[in-house]
mmCIF file of C-alpha atoms in Angstrom:
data_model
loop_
_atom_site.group_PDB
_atom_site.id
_atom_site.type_symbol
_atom_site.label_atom_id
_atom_site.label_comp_id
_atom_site.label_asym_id
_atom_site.label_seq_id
_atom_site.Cartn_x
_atom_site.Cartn_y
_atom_site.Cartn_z
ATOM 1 C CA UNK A 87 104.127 -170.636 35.181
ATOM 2 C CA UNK A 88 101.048 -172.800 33.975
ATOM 3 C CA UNK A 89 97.584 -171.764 33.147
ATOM 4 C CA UNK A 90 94.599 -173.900 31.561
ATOM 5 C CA UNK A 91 93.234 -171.137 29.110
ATOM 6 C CA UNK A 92 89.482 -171.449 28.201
ATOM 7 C CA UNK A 93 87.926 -170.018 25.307
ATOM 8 C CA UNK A 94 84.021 -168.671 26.756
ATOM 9 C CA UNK A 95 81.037 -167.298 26.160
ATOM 10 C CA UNK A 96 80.896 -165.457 29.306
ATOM 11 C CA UNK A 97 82.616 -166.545 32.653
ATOM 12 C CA UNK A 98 82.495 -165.195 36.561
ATOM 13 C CA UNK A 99 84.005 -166.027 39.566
ATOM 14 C CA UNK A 100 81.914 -165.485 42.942
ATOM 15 C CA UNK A 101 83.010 -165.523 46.497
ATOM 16 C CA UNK A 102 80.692 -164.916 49.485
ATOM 17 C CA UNK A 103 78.023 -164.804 47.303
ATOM 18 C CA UNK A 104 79.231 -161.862 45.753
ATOM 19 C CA UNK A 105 80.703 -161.396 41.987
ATOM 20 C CA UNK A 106 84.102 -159.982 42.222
ATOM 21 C CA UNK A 107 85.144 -160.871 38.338
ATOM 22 C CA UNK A 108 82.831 -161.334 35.385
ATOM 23 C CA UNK A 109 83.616 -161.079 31.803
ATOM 24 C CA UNK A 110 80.975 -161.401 29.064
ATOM 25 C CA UNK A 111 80.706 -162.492 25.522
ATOM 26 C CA UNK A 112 83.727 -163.993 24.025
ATOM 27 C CA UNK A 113 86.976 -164.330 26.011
ATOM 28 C CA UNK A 114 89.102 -166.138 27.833
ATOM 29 C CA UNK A 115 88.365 -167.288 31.294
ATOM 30 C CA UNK A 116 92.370 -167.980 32.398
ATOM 31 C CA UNK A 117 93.381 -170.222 35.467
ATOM 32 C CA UNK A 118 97.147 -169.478 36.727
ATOM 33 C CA UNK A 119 99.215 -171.523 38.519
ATOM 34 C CA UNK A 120 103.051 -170.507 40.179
ATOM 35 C CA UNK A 121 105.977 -172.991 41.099
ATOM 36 C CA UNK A 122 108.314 -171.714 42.899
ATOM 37 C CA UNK A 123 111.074 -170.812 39.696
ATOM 38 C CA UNK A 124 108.754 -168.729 38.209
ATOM 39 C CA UNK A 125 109.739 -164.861 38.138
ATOM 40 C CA UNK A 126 108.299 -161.548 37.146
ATOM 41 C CA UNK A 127 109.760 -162.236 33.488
ATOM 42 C CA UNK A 128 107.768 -165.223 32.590
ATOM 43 C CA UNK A 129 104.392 -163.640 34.173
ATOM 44 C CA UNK A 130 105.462 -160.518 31.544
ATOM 45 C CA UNK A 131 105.858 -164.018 28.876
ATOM 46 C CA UNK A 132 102.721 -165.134 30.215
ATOM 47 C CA UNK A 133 100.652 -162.111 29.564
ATOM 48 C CA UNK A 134 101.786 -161.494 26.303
ATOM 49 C CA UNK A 135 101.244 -164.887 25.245
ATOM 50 C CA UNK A 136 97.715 -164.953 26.453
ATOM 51 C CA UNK A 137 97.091 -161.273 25.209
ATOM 52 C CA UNK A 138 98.257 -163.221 21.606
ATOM 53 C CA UNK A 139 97.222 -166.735 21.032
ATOM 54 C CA UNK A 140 95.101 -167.522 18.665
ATOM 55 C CA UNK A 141 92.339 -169.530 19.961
ATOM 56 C CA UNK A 142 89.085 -167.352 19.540
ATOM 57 C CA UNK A 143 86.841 -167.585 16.719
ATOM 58 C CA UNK A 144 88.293 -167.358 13.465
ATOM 59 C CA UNK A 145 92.001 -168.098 15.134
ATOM 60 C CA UNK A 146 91.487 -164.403 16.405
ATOM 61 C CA UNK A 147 93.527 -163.457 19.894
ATOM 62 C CA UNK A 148 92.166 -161.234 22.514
ATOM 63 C CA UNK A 149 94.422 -158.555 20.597
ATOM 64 C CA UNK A 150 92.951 -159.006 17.187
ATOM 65 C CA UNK A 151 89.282 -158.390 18.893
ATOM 66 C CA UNK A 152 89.898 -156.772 21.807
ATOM 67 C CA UNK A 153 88.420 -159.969 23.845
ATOM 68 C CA UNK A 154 88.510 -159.607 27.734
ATOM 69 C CA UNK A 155 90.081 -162.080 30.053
ATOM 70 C CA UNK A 156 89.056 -163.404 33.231
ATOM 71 C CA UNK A 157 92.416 -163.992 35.058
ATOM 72 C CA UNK A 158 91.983 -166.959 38.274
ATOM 73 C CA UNK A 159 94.991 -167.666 40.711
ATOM 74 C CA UNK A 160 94.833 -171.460 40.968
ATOM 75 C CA UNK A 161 97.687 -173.164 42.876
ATOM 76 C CA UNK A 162 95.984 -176.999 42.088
ATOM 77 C CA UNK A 163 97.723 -176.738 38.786
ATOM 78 C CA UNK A 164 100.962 -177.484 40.060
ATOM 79 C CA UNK A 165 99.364 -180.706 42.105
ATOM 80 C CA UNK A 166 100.962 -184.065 41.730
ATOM 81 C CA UNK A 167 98.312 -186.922 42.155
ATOM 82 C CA UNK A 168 100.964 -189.898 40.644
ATOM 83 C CA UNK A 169 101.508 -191.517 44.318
ATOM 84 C CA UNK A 170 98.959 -192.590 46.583
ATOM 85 C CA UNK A 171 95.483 -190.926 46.559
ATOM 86 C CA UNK A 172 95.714 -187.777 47.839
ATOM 87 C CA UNK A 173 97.754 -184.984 45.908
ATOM 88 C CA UNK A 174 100.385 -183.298 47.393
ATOM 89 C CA UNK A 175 101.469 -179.717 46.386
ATOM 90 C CA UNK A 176 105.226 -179.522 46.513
ATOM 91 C CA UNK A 177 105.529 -178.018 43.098
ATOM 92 C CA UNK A 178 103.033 -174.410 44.000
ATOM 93 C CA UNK A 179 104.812 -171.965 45.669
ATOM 94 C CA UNK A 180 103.916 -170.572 48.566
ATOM 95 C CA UNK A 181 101.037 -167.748 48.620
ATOM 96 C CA UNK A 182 103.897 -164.819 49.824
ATOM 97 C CA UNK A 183 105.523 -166.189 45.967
ATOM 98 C CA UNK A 184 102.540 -166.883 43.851
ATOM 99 C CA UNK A 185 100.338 -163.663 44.899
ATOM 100 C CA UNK A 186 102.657 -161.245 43.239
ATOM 101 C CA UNK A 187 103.340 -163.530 40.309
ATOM 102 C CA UNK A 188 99.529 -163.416 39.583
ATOM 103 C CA UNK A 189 99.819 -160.033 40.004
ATOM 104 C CA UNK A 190 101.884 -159.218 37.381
ATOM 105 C CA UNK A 191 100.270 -161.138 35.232
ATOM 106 C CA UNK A 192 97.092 -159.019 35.290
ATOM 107 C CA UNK A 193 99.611 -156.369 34.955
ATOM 108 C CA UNK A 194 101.280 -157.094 32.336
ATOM 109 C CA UNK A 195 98.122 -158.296 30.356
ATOM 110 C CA UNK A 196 96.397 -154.268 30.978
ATOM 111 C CA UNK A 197 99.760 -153.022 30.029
ATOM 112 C CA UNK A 198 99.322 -154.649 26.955
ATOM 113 C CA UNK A 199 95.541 -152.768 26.911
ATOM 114 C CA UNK A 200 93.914 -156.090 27.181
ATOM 115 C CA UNK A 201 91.012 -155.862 29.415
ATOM 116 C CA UNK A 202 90.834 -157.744 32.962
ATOM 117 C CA UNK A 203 88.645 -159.288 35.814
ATOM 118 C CA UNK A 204 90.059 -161.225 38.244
ATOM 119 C CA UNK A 205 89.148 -163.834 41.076
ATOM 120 C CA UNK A 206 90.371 -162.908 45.054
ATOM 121 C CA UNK A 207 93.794 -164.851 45.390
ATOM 122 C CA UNK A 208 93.423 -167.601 48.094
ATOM 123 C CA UNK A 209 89.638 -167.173 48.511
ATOM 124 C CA UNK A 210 87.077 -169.993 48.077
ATOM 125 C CA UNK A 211 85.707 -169.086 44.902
ATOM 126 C CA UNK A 212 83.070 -170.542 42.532
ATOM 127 C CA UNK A 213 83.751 -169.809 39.098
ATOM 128 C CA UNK A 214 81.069 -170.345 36.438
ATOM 129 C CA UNK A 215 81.639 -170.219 32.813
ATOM 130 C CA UNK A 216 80.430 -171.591 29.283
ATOM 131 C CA UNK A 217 83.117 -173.148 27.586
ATOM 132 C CA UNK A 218 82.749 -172.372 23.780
ATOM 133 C CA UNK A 219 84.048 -175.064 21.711
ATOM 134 C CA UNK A 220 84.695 -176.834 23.919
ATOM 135 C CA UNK A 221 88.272 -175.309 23.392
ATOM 136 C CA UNK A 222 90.729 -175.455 26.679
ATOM 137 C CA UNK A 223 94.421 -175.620 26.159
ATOM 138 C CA UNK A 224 97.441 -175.377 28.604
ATOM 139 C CA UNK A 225 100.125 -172.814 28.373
ATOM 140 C CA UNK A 226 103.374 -173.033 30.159
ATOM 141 C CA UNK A 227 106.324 -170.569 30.243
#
């Protein structure tokens, strides 16, 4: 599993015109992708690892500050643009694979009492955000 982790000042995700995930204040907006390895146990790795790096303010985690997430299925992440001009997508699994993974991640991450908005997996969304820092890092388990 991948995800591009952004530390925000406030971040939503809108589809049909209508807001079906926003977080506010600090956070982290959190864009997931799934290859087709990936298994229940690394979304549990994933979610802990979000709910736990330090990347907020004052090397605070979501933990330390109770800092909510804004969790975004996005299957690009595992694109491969090194041939040719137009990426292909080999490496993403399939929707019926990555769905559930995604899934568990949010899961796994209100298990861990973190709180949670999500985008609509395989919908056209537009996600807004401010990017504090800037400060975006990638995360792979």
């Amino acid at each position: 599993m991948r995800a591009v982790v952004q530390r925000v000042d406030g971040a939503k995700v809108v589809v049909a015109g209508e807001t079906v995930g926003e977080i506010t204040g600090e956070g982290l907006c959190v864009l997931v992708g799934v290859t087709h390895d990936d298994t229940p146990e690394k979304a549990a790795q994933l979610a802990r690892k979000l709910w736990s790096v330090r990347v907020l303010e004052d090397e605070k985690s979501c933990s330390d500050v109770d800092a909510p997430l804004l969790v975004i299925s996005q299957f690009t992440l595992y694109g491969d643009a090194r041939k040719g001009r137009r990426p292909t997508w080999n490496a993403a699994a399939p929707g019926p694979v990555a769905e559930p993974l995604v899934d568990e991640v949010v899961a796994q991450l209100r298990k861990l009492g973190a709180r949670v908005e999500t985008g609509r997996f395989g919908a056209d969304m537009r996600v807004s955000l401010t990017n504090h820092g800037p400060f975006t890092v990638l995360v792979e388990v």
